[in-house]
Coordinates of C-alpha atoms in Angstrom, one line a residue:
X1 CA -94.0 -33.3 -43.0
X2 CA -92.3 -30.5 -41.8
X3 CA -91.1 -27.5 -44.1
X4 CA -87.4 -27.2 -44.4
X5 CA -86.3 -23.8 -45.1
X6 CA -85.9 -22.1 -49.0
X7 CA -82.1 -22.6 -48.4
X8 CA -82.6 -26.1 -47.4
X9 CA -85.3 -27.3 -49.9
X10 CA -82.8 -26.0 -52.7
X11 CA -80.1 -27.6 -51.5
X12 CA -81.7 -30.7 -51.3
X13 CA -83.5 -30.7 -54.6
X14 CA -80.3 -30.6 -56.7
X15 CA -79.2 -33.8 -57.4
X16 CA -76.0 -35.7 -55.5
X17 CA -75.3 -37.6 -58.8
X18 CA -75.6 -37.5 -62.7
X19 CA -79.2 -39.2 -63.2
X20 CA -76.8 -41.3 -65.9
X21 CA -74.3 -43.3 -64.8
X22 CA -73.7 -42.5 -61.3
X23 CA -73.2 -44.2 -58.2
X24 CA -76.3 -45.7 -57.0
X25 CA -78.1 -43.9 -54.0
X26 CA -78.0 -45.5 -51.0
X27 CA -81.9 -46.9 -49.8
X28 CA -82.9 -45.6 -46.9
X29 CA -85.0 -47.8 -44.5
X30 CA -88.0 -44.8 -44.2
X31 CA -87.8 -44.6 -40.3
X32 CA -87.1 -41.3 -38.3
X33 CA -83.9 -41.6 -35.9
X34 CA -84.6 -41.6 -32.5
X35 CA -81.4 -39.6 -31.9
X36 CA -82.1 -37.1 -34.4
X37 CA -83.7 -33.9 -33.2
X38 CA -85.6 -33.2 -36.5
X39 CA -86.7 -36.5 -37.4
X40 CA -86.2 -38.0 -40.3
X41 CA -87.2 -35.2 -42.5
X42 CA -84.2 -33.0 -41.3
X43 CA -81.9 -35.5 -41.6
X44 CA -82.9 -37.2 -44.3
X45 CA -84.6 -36.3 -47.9
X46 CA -87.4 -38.2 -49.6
X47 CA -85.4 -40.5 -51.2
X48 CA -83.5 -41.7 -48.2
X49 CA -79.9 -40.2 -48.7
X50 CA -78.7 -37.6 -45.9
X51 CA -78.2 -34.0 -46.6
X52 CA -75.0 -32.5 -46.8
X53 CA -75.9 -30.7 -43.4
X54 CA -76.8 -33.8 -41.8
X55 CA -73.9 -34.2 -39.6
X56 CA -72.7 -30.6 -39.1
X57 CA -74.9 -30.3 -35.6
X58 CA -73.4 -33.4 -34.5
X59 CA -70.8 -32.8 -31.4
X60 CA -67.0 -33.8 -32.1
X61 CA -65.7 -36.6 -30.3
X62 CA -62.1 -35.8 -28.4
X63 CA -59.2 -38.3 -28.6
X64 CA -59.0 -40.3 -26.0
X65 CA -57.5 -39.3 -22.9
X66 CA -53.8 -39.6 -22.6
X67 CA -52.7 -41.3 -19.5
X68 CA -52.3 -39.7 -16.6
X69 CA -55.1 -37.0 -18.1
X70 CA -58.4 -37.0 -16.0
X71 CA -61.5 -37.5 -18.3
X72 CA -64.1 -34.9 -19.0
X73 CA -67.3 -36.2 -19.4
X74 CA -69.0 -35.7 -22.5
X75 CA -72.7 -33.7 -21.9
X76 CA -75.1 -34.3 -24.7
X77 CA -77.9 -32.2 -24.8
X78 CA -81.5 -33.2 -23.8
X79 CA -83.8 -34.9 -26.4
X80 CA -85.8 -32.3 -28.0
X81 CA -83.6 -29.7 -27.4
X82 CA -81.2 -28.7 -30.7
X83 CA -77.1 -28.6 -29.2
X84 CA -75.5 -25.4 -29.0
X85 CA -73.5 -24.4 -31.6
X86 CA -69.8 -23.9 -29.8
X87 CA -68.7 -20.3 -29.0
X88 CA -66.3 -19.1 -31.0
X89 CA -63.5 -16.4 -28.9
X90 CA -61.9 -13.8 -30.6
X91 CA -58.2 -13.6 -30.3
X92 CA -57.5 -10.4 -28.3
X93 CA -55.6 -7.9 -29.8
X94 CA -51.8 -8.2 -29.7
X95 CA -50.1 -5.9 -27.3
X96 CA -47.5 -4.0 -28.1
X97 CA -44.4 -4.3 -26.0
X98 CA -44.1 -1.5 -23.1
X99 CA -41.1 -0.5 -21.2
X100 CA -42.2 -2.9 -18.2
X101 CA -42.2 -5.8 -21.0
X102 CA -39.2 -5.2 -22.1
X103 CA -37.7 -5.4 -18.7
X104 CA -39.2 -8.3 -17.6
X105 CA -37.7 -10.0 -21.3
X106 CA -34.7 -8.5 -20.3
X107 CA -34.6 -10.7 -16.7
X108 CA -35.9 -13.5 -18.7
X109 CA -32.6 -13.4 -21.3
X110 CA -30.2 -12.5 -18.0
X111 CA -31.7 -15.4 -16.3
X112 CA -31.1 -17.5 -18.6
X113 CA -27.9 -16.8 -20.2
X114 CA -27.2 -17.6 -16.0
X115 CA -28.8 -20.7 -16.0
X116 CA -26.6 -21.4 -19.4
X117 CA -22.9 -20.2 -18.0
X118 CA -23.8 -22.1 -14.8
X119 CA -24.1 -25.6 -16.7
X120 CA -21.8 -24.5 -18.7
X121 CA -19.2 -24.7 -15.2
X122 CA -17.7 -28.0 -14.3
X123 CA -18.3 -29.7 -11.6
X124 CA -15.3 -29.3 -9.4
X125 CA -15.2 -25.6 -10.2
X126 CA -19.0 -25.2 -8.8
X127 CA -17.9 -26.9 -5.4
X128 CA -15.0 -25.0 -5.2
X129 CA -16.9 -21.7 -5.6
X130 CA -19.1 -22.9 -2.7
X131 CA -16.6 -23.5 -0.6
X132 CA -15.6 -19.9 -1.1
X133 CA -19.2 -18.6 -0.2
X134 CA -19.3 -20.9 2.7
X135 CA -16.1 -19.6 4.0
X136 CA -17.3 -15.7 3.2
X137 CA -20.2 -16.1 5.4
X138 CA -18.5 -17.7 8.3
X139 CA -16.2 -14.9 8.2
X140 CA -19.0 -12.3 8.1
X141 CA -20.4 -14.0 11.1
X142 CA -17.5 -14.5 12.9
X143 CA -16.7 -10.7 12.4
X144 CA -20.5 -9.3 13.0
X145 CA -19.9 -11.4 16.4
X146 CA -16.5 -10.0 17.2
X147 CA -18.1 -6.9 16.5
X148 CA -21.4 -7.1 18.5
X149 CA -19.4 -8.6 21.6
X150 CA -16.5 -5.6 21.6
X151 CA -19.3 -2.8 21.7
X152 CA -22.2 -4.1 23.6
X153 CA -21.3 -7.2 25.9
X154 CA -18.2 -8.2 28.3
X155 CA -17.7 -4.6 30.1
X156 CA -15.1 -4.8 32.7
X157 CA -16.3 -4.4 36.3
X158 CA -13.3 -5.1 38.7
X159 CA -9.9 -5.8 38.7
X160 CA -7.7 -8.5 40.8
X161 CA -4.2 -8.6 41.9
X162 CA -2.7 -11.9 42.7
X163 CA 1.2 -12.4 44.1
X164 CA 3.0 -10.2 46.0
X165 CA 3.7 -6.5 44.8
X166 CA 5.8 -3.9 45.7
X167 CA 3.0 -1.9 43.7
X168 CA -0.6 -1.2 44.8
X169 CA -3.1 -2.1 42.5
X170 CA -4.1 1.9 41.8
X171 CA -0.6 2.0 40.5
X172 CA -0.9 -1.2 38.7
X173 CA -4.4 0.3 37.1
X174 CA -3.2 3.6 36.1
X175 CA 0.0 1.9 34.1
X176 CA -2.7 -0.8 32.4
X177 CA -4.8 2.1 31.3
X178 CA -8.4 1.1 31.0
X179 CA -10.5 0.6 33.8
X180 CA -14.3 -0.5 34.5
X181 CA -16.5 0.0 31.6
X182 CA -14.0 -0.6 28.8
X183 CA -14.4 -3.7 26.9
X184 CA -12.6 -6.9 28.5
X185 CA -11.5 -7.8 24.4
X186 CA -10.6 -4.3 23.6
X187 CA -6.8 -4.2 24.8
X188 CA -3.7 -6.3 23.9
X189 CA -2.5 -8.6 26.3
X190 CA 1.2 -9.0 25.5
X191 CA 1.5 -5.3 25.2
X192 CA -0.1 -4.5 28.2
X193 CA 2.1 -7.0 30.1
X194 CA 5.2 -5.1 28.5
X195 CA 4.0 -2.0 29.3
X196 CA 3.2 -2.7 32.8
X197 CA 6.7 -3.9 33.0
X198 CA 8.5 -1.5 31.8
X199 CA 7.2 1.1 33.5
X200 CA 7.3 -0.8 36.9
X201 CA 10.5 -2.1 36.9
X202 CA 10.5 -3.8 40.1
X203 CA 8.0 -6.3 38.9
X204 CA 9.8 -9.0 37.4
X205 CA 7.1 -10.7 35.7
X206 CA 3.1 -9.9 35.1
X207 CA 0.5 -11.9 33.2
X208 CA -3.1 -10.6 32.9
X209 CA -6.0 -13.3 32.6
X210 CA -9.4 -11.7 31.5
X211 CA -12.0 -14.3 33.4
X212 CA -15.6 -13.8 32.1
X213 CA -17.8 -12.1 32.6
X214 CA -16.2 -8.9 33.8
X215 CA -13.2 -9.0 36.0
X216 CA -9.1 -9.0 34.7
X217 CA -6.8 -10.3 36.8
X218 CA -3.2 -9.7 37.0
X219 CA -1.1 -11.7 38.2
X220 CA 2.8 -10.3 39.3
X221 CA 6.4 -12.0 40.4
X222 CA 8.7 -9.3 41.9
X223 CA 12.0 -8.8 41.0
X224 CA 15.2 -9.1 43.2
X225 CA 18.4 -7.0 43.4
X226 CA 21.5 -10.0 42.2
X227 CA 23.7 -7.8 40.4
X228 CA 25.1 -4.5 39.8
X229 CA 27.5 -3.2 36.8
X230 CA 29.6 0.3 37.0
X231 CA 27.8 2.5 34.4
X232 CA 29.0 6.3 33.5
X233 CA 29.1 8.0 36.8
X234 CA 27.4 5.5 39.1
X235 CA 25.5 2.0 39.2
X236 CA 23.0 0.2 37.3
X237 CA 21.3 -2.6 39.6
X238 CA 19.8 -5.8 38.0
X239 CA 17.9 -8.6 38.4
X240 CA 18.8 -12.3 38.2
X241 CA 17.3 -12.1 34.4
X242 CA 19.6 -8.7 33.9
X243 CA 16.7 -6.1 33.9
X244 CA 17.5 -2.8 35.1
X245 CA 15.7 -1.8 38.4
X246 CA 17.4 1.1 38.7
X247 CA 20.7 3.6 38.7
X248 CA 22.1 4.6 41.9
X249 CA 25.4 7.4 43.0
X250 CA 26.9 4.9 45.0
X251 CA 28.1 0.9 44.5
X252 CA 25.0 -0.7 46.5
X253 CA 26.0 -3.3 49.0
X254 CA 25.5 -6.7 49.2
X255 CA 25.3 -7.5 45.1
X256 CA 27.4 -9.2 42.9
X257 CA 29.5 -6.8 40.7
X258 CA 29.7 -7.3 36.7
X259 CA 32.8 -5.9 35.4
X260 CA 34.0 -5.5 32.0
X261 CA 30.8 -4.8 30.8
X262 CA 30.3 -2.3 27.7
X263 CA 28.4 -1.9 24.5
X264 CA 24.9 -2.5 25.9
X265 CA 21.9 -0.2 26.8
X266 CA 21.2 0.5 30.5
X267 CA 17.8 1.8 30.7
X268 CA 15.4 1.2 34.2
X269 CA 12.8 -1.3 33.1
X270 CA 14.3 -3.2 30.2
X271 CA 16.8 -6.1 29.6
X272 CA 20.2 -5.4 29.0
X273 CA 20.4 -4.9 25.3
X274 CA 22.7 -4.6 22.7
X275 CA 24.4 -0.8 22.2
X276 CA 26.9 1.0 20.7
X277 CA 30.5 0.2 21.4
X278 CA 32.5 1.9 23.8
X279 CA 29.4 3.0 26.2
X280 CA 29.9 1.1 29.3
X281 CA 32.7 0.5 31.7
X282 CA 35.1 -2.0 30.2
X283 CA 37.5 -2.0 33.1
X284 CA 38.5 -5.1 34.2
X285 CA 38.9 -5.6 38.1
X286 CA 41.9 -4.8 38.6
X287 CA 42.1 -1.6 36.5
X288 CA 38.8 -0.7 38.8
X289 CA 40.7 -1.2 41.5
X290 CA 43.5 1.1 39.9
X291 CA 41.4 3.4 39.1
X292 CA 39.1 4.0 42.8
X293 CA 42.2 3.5 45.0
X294 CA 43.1 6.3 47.1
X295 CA 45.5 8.5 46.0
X296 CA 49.0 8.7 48.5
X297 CA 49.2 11.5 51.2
X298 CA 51.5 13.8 49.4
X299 CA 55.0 14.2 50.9
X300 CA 55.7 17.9 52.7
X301 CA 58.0 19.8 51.3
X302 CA 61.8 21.0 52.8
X303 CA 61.0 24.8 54.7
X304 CA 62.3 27.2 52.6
X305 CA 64.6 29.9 54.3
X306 CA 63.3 33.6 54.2
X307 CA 65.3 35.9 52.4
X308 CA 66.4 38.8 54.1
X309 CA 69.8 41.1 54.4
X310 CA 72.0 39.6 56.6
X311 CA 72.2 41.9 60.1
X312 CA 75.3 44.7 60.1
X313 CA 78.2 43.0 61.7
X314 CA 77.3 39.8 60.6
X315 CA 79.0 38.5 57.6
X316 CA 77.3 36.3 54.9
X317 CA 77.9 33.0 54.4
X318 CA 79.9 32.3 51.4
X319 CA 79.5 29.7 48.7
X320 CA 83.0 27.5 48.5
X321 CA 81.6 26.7 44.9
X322 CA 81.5 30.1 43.8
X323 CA 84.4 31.4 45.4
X324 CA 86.7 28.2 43.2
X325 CA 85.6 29.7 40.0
X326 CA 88.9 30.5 38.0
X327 CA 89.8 33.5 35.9
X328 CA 88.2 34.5 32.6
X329 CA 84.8 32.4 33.6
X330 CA 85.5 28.9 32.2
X331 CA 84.2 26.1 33.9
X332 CA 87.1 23.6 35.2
X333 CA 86.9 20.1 34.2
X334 CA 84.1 18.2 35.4
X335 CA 81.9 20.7 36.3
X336 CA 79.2 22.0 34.8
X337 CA 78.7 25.3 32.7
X338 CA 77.1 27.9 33.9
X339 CA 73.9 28.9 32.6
X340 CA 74.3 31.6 28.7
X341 CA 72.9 34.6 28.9
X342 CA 69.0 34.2 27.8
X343 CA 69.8 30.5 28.7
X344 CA 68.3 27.8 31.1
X345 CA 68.2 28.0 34.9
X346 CA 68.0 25.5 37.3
X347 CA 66.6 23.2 34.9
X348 CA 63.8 26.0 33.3
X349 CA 64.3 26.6 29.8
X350 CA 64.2 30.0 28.3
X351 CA 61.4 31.5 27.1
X352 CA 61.4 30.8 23.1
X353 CA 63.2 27.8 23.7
X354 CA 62.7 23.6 23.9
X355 CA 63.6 21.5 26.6
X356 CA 66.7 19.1 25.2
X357 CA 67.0 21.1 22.0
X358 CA 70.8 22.4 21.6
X359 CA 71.3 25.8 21.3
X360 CA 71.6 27.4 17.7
X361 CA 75.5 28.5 17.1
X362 CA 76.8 27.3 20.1
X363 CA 80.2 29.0 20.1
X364 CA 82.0 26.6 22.5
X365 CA 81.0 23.6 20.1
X366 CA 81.8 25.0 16.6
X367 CA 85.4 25.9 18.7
X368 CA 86.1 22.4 19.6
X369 CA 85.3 21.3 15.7
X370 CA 82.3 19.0 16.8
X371 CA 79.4 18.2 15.0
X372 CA 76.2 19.8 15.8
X373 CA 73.7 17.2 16.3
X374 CA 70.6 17.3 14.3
X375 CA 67.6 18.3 16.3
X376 CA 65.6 15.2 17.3
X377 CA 62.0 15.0 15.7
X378 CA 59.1 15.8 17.6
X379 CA 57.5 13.0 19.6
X380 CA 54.4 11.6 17.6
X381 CA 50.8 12.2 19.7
X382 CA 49.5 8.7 20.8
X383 CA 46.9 7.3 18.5
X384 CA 43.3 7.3 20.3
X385 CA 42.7 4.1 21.8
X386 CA 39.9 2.2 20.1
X387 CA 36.7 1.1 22.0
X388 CA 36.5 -2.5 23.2
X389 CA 34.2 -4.7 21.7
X390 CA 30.8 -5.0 22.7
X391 CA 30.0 -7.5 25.7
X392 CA 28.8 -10.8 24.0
X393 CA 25.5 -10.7 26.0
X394 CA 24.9 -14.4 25.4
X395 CA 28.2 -15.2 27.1
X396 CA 27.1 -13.1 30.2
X397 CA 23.6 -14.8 30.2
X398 CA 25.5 -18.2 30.3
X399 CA 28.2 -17.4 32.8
X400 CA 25.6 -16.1 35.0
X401 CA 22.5 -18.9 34.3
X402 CA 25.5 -21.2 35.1
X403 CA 26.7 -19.7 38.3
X404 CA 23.2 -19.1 39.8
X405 CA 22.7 -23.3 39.1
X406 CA 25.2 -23.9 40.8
X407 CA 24.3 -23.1 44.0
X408 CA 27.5 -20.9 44.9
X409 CA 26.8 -17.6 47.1
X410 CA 28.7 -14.7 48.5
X411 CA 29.9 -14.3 45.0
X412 CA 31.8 -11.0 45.5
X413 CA 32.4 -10.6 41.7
X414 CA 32.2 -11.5 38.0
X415 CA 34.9 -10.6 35.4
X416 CA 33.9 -10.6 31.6
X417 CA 35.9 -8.0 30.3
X418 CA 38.1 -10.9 28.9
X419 CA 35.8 -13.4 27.0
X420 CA 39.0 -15.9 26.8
X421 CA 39.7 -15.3 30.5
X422 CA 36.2 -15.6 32.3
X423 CA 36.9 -14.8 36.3
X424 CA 34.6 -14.3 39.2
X425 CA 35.8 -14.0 43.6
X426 CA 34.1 -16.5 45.8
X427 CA 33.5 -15.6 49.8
X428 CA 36.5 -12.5 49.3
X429 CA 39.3 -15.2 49.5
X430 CA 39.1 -17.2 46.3
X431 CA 39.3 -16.1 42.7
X432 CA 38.3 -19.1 40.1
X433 CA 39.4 -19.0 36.9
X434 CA 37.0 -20.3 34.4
X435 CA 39.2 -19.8 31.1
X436 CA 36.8 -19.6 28.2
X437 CA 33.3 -20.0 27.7
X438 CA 33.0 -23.9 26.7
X439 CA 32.0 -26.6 29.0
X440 CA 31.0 -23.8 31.4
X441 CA 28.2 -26.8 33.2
X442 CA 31.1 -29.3 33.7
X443 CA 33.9 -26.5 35.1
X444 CA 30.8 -25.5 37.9
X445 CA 30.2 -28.8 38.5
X446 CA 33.8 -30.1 39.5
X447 CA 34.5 -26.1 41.2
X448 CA 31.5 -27.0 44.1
X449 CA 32.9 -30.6 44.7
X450 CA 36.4 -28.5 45.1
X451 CA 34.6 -25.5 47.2
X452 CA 32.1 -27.2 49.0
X453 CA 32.2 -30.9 49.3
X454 CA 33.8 -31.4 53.0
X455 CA 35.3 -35.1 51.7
X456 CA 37.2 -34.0 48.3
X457 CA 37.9 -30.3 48.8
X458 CA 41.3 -29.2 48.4
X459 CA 40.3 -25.7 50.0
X460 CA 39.7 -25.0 54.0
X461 CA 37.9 -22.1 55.3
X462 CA 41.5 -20.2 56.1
X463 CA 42.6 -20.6 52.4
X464 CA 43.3 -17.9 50.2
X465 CA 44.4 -17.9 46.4
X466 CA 43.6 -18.7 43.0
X467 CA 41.8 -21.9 41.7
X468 CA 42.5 -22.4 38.2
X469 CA 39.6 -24.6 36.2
X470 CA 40.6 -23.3 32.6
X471 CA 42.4 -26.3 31.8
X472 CA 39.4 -28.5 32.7
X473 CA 38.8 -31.3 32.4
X474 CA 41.9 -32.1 30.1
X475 CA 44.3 -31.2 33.3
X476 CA 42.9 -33.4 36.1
X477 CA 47.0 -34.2 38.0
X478 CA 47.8 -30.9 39.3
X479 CA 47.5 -28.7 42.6
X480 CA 44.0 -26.5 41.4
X481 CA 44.9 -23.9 44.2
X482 CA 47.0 -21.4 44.1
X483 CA 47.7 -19.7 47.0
X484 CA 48.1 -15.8 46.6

């Protein structure tokens, strides 16, 4: 029997029970475990009832795994060998909170008050903010793009000129103002084509194409001299779309002539555009005409006799007129008095004195007992004519889309100066009057059946007159031409 230590022997020598009236001990059967270590002496006392240490070596079962745990499996140690008594770990020291810890609580509390105000959003509101992030970044794209194309790619290398020009392309290049190198993206279009125009006013018309990778073309429609208006001290010529090419000294030949028109700006390389009133030259044709016509040769005046003394032996002629004066210088009846002292003479009044005004204390008047007439007031000055009114430009643009449809030539002239009145001379010979500005497309229409249609004209190459349309079409019985 092996000895049990002091400790052990004590323990197990004081009784479980009251010898009197306990619970009864539990017989044990006298055989040693097998599984026990010790035998049956350390497990066991003499009397068969375990120890109160008897199961304190014995390993602790673990609840059954949970599913979906993976099972340890369970190590028992080998017979003869006593199990390890499990190692207990200290629990480290707490740590005290540093700066870095509180920062990183810090991201922990931000992140998730986040992660609370986001579920906190609705639904709806969360698609509509990515929408707006979507959109943000397709912008920021689209602009890095723009960007990297405007400063690295698409550099112009050559130009090309397509149409026919009165300008060279050098010309053309110095007006557009970049040239190979520059960006193809890095100019406006539109105000290159104005500026181009404007500045070369005999092109009618440009439009630039830029055609990857490097080359701009332009592309031009020249303009042609239709019309011509009187303007200050010379001409303004236009184009069919009323641009000004130009001012000239003299009336240019072979255009149609605008008259009547004022109010509007004349500057080379622009459309006719609306101005102040009164600019212009608002004549009508015939006050034109009035106003360029030749002045008459003057008439030569009478010789004049020298005076001289007549020659000695010659006597002077003598005046019947002056020799029938009577006596004491009174005029006899029916003839006329002779000029007062300081008076007029031979129609000059004196100096101090008005033409027509009677004479202050005429003697022979306050003699005869007649009344002195009072003198006449002064004539009043003529009030300053005020300027016409501006050409309505939208009337001139009609009359004249009009007339160019039409298919009339060898118009000589156009007269808007009366908007009620509109006028214009056909071949020198025929003036048409168009009246106003309504059913301008009809009046055209039924003047080149009259002019031109060799079956229904009413005018042969020899005529001269006026053809009067105004009343058309409510006057459709009556002779249109009027012979001048």
């Amino acid at each position: 029997m092996a000895l049990l230590p002091k400790k052990e022997q004590n323990r197990n020598e004081r009784p479980r029970h009251n010898a009197a009236g306990g619970r009864p001990q539990r017989a044990g059967t006298g055989q040693p475990r097998q599984n026990s270590p010790q035998g049956d002496a350390a497990k066991y006392n003499t009397r068969g009832v375990p120890g109160p240490d008897a199961f304190d070596r014995v390993p602790k079962r673990k609840p059954p795994n949970l599913p979906g745990q993976e099972s340890e499996p369970v190590t028992r140690p080998p017979a003869g060998q006593a199990p390890q008594a499990p190692s207990v770990q200290k629990r480290p020291p707490r740590e005290k909170h540093t700066e870095k810890k509180e920062a990183e609580v810090a991201k922990k509390e931000k992140r998730e008050r986040k992660r609370r105000r986001k579920e906190s959003v609705s639904p709806a509101k969360r698609r509509r903010n990515r929408r707006i992030a979507a959109i943000t970044g397709i912008v920021v794209l689209v602009v890095a793009g723009v960007w990297f194309s405007l400063s690295v790619l698409f550099k112009i290398e050559r130009f090309s000129l397509q149409g026919e020009s009165p300008y060279t392309k050098e010309e053309i290049i110095e007006v557009f103002g970049h040239g190979p190198g520059d960006n193809m993206f890095g100019f406006s279009v539109g105000a290159a084509e104005t500026r181009i125009e404007e500045q070369l006013p005999y092109i009618e018309e440009v439009v630039i194409r830029r055609r990857l990778p490097g080359t701009v073309v332009f592309r031009v429609s020249p303009a042609q001299e239709a019309y011509s208006i009187p303007w200050e001290d010379g001409w303004a010529v236009l184009s069919p779309n009323r641009k000004v090419l130009r001012l000239a000294d003299e009336p240019p030949e072979g255009l149609t002539v605008l008259f009547g028109v004022t109010g509007v700006v004349v500057e080379p390389g622009k459309v006719l555009a609306a101005g102040e009133p009164g600019n212009g030259f608002p004549y009508s044709y015939e006050e034109y005409v009035a106003l360029t016509a030749p002045a008459p040769p003057a008439s030569e005046p009478a010789p004049v006799p020298e005076e001289g003394t007549p020659e000695e032996g010659v006597d002077a002629p003598v005046d019947a007129e002056a020799e029938a004066v009577p006596e004491g210088g009174a005029p006899e009846a029916g003839q006329a008095e002779p000029p007062a002292e300081g008076g007029q003479e031979d129609g000059v009044p004196a100096a101090g004195e008005e033409e027509g005004a009677p004479l202050e204390d005429d003697p022979s008047q306050a003699a005869a007992g007649e009344e002195v007439p009072e003198q006449a007031p002064a004539e009043q000055e003529p009030a300053e004519a005020e300027p016409p009114d501006p050409t309505d430009l939208s009337l001139l643009a009609d009359l004249l889309a009009a007339l160019s449809a039409s298919g009339l030539e060898s118009i000589n002239w156009v007269d808007v100066s009366d908007p009620l009145h509109l006028r214009f001379r056909w071949e020198d010979r025929i003036t048409v009057e168009l009246g106003a500005r309504n059913n301008l497309a009809e009046k055209f229409k039924f003047i080149t059946v009259l002019l031109l249609d060799p079956e229904k004209s009413q005018v042969t190459p020899g005529d001269r007159g006026v053809l009067d349309v105004s009343g058309y079409p409510d006057t459709t019985d009556r002779v249109w031409l009027r012979p001048e």
